[in-house]
Coordinates of C-alpha atoms and ligand atoms in Angstrom, one line a residue:
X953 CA -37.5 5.4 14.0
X954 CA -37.0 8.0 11.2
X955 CA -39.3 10.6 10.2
X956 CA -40.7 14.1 10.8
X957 CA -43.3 12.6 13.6
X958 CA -40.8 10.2 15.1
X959 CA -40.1 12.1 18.3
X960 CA -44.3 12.1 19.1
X961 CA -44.2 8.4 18.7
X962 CA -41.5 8.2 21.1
X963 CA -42.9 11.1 23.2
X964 CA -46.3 8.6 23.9
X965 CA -44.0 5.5 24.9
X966 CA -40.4 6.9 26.7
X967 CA -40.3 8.5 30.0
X968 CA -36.8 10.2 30.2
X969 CA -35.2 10.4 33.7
X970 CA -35.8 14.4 34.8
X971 CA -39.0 13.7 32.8
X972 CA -37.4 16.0 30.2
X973 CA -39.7 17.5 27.4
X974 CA -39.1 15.2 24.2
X975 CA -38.9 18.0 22.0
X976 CA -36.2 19.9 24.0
X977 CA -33.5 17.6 23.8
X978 CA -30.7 18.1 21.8
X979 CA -29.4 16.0 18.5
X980 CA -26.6 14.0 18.7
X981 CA -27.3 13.0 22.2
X982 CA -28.5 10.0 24.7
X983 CA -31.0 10.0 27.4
X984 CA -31.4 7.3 29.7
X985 CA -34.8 6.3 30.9
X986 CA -38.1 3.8 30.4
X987 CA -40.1 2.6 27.9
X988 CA -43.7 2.7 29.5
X989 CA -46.8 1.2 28.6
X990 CA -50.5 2.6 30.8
X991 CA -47.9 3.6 33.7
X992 CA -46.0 -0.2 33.8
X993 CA -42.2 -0.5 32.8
X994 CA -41.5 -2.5 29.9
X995 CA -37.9 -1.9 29.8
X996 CA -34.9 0.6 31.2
X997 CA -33.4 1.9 27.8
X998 CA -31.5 4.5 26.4
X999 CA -32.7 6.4 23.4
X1000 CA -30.5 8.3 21.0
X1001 CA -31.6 11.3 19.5
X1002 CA -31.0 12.8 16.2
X1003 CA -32.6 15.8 14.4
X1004 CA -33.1 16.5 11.0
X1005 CA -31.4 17.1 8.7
X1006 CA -28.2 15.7 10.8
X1007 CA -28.9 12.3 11.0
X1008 CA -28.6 8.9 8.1
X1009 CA -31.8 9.7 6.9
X1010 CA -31.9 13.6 6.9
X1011 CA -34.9 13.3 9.0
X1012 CA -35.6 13.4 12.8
X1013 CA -34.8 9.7 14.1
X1014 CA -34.3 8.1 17.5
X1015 CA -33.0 5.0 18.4
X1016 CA -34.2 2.9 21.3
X1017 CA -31.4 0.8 22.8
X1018 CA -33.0 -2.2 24.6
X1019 CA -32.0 -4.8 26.9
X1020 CA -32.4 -6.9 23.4
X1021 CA -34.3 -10.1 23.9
X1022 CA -37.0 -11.4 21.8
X1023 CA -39.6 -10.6 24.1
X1024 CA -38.8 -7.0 25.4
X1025 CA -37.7 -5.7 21.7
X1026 CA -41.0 -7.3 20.2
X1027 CA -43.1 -5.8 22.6
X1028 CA -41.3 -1.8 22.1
X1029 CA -41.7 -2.4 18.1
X1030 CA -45.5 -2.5 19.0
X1031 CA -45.9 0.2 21.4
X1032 CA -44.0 1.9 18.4
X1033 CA -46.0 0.8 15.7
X1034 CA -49.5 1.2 18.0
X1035 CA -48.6 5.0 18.5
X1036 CA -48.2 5.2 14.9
X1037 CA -45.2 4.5 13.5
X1038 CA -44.7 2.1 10.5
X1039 CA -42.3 -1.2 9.8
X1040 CA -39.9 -0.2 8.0
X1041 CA -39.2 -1.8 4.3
X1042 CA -36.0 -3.9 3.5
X1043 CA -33.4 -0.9 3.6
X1044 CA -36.0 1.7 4.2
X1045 CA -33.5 4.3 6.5
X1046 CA -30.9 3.5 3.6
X1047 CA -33.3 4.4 0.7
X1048 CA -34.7 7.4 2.4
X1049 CA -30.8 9.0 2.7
X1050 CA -30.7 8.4 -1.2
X1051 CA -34.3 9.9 -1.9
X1052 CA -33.5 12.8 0.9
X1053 CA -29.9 13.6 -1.0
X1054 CA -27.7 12.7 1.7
X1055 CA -25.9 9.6 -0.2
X1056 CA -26.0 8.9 -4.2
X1057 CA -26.8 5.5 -5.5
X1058 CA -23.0 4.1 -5.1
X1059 CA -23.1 4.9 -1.5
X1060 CA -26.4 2.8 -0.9
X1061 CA -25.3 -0.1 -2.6
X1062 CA -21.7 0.6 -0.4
X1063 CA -24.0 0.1 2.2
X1064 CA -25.2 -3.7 1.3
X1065 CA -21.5 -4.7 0.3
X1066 CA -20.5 -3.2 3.9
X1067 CA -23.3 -5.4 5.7
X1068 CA -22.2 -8.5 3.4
X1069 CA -19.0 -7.9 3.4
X1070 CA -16.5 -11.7 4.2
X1071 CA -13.4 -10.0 3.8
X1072 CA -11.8 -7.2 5.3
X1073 CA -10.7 -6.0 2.1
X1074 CA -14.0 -6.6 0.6
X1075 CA -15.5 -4.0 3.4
X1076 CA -12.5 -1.4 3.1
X1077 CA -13.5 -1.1 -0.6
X1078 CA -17.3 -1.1 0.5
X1079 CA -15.8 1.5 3.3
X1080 CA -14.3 3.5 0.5
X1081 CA -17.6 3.9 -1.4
X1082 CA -19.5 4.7 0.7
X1083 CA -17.5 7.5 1.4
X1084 CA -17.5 8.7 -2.4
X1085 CA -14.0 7.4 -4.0
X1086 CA -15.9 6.1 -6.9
X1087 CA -18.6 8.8 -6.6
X1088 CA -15.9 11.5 -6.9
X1089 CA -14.5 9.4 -9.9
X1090 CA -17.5 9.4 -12.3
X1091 CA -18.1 13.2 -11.1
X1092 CA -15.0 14.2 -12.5
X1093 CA -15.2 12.1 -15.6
X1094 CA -18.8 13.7 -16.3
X1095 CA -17.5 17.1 -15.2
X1096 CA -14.8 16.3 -18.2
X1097 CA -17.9 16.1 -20.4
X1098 CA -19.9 18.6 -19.4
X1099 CA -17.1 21.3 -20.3
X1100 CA -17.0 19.6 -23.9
X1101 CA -21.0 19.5 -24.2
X1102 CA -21.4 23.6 -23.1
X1103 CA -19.0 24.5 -25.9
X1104 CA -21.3 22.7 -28.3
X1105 CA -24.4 23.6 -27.2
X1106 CA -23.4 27.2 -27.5
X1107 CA -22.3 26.6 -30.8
X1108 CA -25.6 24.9 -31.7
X1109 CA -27.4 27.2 -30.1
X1110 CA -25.7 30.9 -30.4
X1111 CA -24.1 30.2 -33.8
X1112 CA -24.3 34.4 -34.0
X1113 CA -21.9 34.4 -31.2
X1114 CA -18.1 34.6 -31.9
X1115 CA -17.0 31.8 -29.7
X1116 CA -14.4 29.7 -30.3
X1117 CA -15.5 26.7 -32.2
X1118 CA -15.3 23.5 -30.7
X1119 CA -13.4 21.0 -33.2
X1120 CA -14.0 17.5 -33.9
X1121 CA -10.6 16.7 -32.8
X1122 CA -11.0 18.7 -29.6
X1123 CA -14.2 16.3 -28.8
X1124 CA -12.4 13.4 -29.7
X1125 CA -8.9 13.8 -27.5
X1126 CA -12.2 14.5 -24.8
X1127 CA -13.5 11.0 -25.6
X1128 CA -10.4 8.9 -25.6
X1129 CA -9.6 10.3 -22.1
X1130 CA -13.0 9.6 -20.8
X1131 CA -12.8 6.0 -22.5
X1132 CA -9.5 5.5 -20.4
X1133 CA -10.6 5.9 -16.9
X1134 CA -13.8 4.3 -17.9
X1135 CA -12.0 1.4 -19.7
X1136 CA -10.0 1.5 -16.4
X1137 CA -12.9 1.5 -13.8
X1138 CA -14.2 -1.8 -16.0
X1139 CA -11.5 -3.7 -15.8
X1140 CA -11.1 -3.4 -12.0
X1141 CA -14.6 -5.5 -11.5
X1142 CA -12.1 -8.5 -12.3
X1143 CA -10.4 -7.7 -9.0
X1144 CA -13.4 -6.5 -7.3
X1145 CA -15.7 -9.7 -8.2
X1146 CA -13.0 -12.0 -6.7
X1147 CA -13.2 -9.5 -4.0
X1148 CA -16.9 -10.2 -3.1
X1149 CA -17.6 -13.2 -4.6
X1150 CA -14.6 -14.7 -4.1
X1151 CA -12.4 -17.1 -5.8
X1152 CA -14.3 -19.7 -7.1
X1153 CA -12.1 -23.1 -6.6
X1154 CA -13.1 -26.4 -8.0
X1155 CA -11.7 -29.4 -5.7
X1156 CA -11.7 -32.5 -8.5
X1157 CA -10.1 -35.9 -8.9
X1158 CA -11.0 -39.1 -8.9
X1159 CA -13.0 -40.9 -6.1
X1160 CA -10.9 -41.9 -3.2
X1161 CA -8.6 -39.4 -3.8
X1162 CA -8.7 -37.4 -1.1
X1163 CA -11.1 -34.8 -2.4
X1164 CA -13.7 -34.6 0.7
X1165 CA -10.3 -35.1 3.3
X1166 CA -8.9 -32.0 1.5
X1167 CA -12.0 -30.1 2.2
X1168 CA -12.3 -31.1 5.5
X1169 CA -8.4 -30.5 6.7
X1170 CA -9.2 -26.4 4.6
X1171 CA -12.8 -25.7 6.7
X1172 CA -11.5 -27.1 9.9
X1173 CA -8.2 -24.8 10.5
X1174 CA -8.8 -22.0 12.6
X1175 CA -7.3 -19.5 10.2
X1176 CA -10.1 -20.3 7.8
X1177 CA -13.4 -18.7 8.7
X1178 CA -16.1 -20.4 7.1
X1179 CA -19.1 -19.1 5.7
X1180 CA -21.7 -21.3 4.7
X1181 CA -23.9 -20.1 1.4
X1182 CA -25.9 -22.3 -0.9
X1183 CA -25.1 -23.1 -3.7
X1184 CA -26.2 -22.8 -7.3
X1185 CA -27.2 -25.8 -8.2
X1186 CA -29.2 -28.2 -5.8
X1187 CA -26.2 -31.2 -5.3
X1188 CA -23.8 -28.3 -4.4
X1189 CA -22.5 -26.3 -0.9
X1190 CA -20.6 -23.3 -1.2
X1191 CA -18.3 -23.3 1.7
X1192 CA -17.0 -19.4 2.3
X1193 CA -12.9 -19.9 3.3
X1194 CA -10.8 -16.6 4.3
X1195 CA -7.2 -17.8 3.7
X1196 CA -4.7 -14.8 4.8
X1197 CA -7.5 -12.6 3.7
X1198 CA -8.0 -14.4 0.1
X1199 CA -11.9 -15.0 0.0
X1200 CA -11.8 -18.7 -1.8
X1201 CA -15.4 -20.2 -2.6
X1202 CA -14.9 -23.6 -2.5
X1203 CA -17.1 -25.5 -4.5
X1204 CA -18.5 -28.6 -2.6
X1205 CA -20.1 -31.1 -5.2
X1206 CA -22.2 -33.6 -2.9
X1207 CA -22.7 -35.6 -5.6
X1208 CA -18.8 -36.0 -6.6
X1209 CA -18.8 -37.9 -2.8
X1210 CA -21.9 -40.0 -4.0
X1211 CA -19.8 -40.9 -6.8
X1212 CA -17.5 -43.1 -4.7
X1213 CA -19.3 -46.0 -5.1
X1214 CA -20.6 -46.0 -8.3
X1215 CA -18.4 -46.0 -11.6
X1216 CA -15.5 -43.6 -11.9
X1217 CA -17.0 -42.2 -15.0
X1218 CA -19.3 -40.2 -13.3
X1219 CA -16.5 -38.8 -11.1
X1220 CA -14.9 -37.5 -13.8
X1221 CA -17.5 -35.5 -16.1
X1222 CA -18.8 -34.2 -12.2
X1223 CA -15.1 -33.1 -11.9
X1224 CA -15.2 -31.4 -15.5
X1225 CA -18.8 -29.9 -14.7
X1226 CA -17.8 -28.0 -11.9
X1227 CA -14.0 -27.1 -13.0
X1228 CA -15.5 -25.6 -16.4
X1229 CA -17.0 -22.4 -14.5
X1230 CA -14.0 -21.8 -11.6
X1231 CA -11.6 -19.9 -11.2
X1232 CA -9.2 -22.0 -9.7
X1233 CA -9.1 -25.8 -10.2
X1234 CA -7.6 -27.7 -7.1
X1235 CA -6.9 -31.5 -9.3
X1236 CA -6.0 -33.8 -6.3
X1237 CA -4.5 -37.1 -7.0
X1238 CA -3.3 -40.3 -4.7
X1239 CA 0.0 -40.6 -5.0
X1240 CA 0.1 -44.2 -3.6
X1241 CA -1.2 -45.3 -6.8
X1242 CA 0.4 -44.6 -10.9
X1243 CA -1.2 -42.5 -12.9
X1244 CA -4.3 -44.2 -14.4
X1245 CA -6.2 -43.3 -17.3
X1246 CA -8.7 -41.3 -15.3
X1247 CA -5.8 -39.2 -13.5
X1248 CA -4.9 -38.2 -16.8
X1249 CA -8.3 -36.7 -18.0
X1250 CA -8.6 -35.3 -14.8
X1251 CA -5.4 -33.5 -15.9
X1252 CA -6.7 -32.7 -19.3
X1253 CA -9.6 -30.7 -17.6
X1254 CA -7.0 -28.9 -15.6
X1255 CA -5.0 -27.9 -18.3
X1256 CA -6.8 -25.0 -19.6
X1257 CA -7.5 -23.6 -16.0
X1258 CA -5.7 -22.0 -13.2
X1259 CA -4.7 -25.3 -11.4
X1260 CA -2.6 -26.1 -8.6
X1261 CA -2.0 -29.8 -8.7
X1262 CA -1.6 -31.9 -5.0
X1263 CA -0.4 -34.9 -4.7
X1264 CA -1.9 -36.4 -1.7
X1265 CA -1.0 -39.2 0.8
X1266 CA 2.7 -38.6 1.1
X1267 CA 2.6 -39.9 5.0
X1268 CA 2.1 -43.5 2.4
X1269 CA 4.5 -44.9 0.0
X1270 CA 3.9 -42.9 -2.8
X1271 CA 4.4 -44.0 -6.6
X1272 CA 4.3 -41.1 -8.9
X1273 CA 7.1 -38.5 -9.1
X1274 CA 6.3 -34.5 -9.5
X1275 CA 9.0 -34.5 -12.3
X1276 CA 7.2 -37.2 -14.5
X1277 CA 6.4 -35.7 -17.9
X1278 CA 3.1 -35.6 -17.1
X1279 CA 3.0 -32.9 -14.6
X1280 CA 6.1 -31.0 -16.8
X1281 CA 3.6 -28.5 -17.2
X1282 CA 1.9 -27.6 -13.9
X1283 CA 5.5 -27.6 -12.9
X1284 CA 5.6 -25.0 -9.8
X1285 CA 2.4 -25.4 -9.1
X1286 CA 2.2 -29.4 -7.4
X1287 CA 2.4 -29.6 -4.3
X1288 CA 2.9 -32.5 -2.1
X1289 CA 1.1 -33.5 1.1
X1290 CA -1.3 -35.4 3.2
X1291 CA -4.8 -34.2 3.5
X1292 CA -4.9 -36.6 6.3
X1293 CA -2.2 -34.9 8.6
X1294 CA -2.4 -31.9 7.1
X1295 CA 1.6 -32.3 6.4
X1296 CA 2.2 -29.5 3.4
X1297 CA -1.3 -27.9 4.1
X1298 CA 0.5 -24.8 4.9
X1299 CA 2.4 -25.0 1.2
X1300 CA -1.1 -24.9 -0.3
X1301 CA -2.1 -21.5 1.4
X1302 CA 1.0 -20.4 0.2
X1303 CA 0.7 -21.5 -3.4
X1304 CA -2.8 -20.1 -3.0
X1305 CA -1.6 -16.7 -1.8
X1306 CA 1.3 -16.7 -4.6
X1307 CA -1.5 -17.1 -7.2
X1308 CA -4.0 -14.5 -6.2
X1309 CA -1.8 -12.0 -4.7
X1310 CA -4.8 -9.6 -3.5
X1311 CA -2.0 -7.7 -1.9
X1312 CA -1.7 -6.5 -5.2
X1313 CA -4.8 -5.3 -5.1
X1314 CA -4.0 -2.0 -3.3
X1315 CA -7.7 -1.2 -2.0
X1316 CA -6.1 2.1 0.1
X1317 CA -5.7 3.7 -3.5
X1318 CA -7.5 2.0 -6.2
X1319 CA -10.9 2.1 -7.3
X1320 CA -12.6 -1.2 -7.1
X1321 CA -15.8 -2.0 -8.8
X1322 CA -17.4 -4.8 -6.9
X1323 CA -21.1 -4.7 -8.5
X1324 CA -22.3 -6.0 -11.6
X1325 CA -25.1 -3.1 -12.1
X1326 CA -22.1 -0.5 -11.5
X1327 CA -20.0 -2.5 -14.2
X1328 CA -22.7 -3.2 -16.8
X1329 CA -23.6 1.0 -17.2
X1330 CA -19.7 1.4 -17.2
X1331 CA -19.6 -1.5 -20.4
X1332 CA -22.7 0.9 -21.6
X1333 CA -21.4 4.0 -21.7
X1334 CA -17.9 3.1 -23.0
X1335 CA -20.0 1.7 -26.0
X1336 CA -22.1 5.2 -26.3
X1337 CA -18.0 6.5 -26.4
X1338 CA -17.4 4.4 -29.1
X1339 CA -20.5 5.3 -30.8
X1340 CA -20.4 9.2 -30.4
X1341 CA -16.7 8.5 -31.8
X1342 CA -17.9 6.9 -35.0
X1343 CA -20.5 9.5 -35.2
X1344 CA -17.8 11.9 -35.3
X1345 CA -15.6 10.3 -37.9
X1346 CA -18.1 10.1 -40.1
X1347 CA -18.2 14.1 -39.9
X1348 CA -22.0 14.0 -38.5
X1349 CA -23.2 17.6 -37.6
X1350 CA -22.3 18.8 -33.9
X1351 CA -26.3 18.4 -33.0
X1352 CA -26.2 14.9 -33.4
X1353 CA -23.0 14.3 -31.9
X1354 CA -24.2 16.3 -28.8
X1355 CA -27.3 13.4 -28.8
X1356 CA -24.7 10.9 -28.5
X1357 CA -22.6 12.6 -26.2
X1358 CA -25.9 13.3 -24.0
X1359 CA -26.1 9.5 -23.6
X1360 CA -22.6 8.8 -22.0
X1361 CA -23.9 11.3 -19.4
X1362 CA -27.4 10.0 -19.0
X1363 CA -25.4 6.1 -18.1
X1364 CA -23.2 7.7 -16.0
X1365 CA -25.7 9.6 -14.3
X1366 CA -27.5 6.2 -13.7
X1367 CA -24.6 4.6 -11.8
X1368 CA -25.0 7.3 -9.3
X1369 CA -28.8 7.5 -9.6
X1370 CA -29.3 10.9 -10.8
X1371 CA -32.2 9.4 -13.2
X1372 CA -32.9 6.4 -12.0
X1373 CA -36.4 4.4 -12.6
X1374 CA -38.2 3.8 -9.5
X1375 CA -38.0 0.2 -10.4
X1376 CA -34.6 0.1 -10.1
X1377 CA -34.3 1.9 -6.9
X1378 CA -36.8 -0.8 -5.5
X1379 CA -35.0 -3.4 -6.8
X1380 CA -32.0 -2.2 -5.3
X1381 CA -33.1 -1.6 -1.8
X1382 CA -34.9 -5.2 -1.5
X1383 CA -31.4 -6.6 -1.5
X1384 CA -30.9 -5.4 2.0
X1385 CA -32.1 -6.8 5.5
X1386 CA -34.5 -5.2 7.4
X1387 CA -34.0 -2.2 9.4
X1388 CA -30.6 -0.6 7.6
Ligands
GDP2444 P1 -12.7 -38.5 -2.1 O1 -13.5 -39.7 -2.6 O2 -11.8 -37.9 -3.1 O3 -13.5 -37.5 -1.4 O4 -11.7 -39.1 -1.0 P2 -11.7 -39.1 0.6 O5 -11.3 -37.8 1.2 O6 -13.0 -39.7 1.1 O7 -10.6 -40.1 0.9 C1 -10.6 -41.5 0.5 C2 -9.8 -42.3 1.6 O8 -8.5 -41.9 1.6 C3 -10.3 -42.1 3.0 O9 -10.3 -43.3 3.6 C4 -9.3 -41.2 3.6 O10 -9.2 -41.3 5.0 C5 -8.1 -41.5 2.9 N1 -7.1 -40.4 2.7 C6 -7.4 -39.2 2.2 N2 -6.3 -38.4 2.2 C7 -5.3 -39.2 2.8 C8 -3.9 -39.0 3.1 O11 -3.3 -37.9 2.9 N3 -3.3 -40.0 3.7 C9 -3.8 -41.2 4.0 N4 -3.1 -42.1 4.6 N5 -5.1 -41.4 3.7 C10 -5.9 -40.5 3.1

């Protein structure tokens, strides 16, 4: 519970042992004791306290630790809410240390990516945010501004006053540094969408090629922790893989297994359907059999992609050679192996690992932009740069490039939420489960 009244809620419902005066203990600590209800026990619990403003919310809040179980924790949650607490909304405590100042908007949303976090690199950036990396970032790059827009607005306003004048030159070198750690900040969403939505990898060949074998061999190693997540279209599963800490969302076309029995066509436009939007294209092929016609399209669709090329069944007498013409140019990038006995399976990991080296991705000291609301207001205000830039070329007078300039702050002071609507807050906050 969070809130000014919380502790006279709990007062009504927890008998501490000593029968200690609610309002006397101290924040920051734990009593043991019971949860009563018209003199009968409901539970033996231990209650945390914490008073305002040190606490997540800023406020006074207490947390009752139960002996869980549906039963017991249902029935405390209506002693609570029958002494006059509420239910909390979908990331109420999280939204309240936002409106009470405690975190900026970045931090909230850290808060989400930390909760939904399937990588531990995904939660060490989410970790990082939430302590204010990024925060820091865009403070200093508005602070960069700031010291630009003062000069102007004194020479705007104060023209009578001898200071120095600020030249157009002076506000441009300003804007081409603040466009480089913005263009900077933009590009890393590349890195940090892979990051959290992972690497989106399209399994395709032809029917009877191993596709659904290949799948199967990837989800069932232990070193792959699945996730299950639904996917976008209604014929598809999204089957969340960690492999060596390289989130891969392996797209799982139902419908490309249907397509078994019927014509081979429809294998194939399935195939270049799903390899059009992913970022990795796994073409499998049986090697027991030559190249047909159909293998080749299916290597036409690879082409263009990031494609690692298997060719499967070597534990049978295989027919097609990697060093055929035909493969010349995924050469370095075939590998050979059974997705029956998983012979080579470890050679795809590797190839996998080669080709998305997130150990690149140095989370300790770069910053990561992971969500697309962060990354759309960065795209914005580099384009109010560009603007005020233009503004200034064409020699515009210094109160109309400060209106320009006044719009790179006001985006930037949106990713952080200084003037956010409240429908964007709300919006925000739905995104997260109850009770956080
Ligand atoms: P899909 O239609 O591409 O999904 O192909 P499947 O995974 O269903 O495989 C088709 C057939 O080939 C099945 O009978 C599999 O058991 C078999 N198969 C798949 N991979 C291998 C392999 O590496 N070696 C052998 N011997 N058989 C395989």
């Amino acid at each position: 519970m969070s809130g000014k009244e919380c502790f006279e809620v709990l007062d009504k419902i927890f008998i501490p042992i000593k029968k200690q005066t609610i309002g006397k203990i101290r924040g920051y600590t734990m009593k043991y004791g019971h949860i009563v209800e018209n003199g009968e026990i409901i539970d033996e619990v231990l209650v945390s306290y914490f008073k305002e403003p040190k606490s997540y919310t800023t406020e006074n809040m207490c947390e009752i630790n139960t002996h869980g179980g549906n039963i017991v924790m249902r029935k405390i949650l209506e002693l609570c809410l029958k002494n006059g607490a509420e239910l909390a909304e979908p990331g109420e405590f999280t939204k309240r240390a936002f409106l009470n100042g405690r975190i900026d908007l970045l931090q909230a949303e850290s808060v989400i990516d930390i909760i939904n976090s399937k990588s531990e690199k995904e939660a060490k950036t989410g970790i990082k945010q939430l302590e204010g990396v990024l925060s820091s970032k865009i403070a200093e790059i508005k602070q960069e501004i700031l010291d630009v827009m003062v000069n102007i607005e004194v020479a705007i306003d104060y023209p009578e006053y001898d200071v120095e004048d600020v030249t157009n030159n002076q506000i441009l070198n300003m804007l081409t540094s603040i466009k480089k750690k913005l263009k900077k900040l933009e590009k890393s969403f590349d890195n940090g969408k892979l990051l959290k939505d992972g690497v989106k990898t399209a399994i395709i060949g032809k029917p009877n090629a191993g596709k659904s074998s290949l799948l199967n061999s990837i989800l069932n190693e232990d070193r792959a922790i699945v996730t299950e997540i639904e996917g976008t279209t209604r014929d598809t599963i999204e089957e969340f893989v960690n492999i060596s800490g390289i989130p891969l969302k392996l797209i799982d076309t139902a419908g490309i297994r249907e397509a078994k029995d019927e014509v081979e066509r429809i294998g194939i436009e399935k195939s270049r359907e799903i390899a059009e939007n992913a970022d990795l294209v796994i073409a499998i092929f049986d090697s027991t059999n030559e190249f047909s016609s159909e293998d080749r399209e299916i290597l036409e669709i690879a082409k263009n992609k990031k494609t690692i090329i298997i060719l499967n069944k070597i534990d049978l007498e295989t027919k097609v050679d990697e060093n055929s013409t035909e493969l010349a140019q995924f050469s370095g990038n075939i590998i050979k192996m059974s997705a029956l006995t998983k012979e080579g399976l470890e050679d795809l990991y590797k190839k996998i690992e080669e080709m998305f080296n997130f150990n690149e991705i140095n989370v300790d000291n770069e910053i990561l932009i992971t969500n697309l609301r962060q990354k759309n207001l960065i795209t914005k205000a580099i384009e109010n740069v560009e603007k005020t830039e233009e503004t200034i070329r064409k020699n515009e007078p210094l109160d109309i490039i400060a209106i320009f300039i006044k719009d790179i702050l006001e985006d930037l002071g949106n990713i952080t939420g200084d003037y956010v609507t409240e429908d964007i807050i709300n919006e925000i906050f739905s995104k997260f489960c109850l009770g956080k």
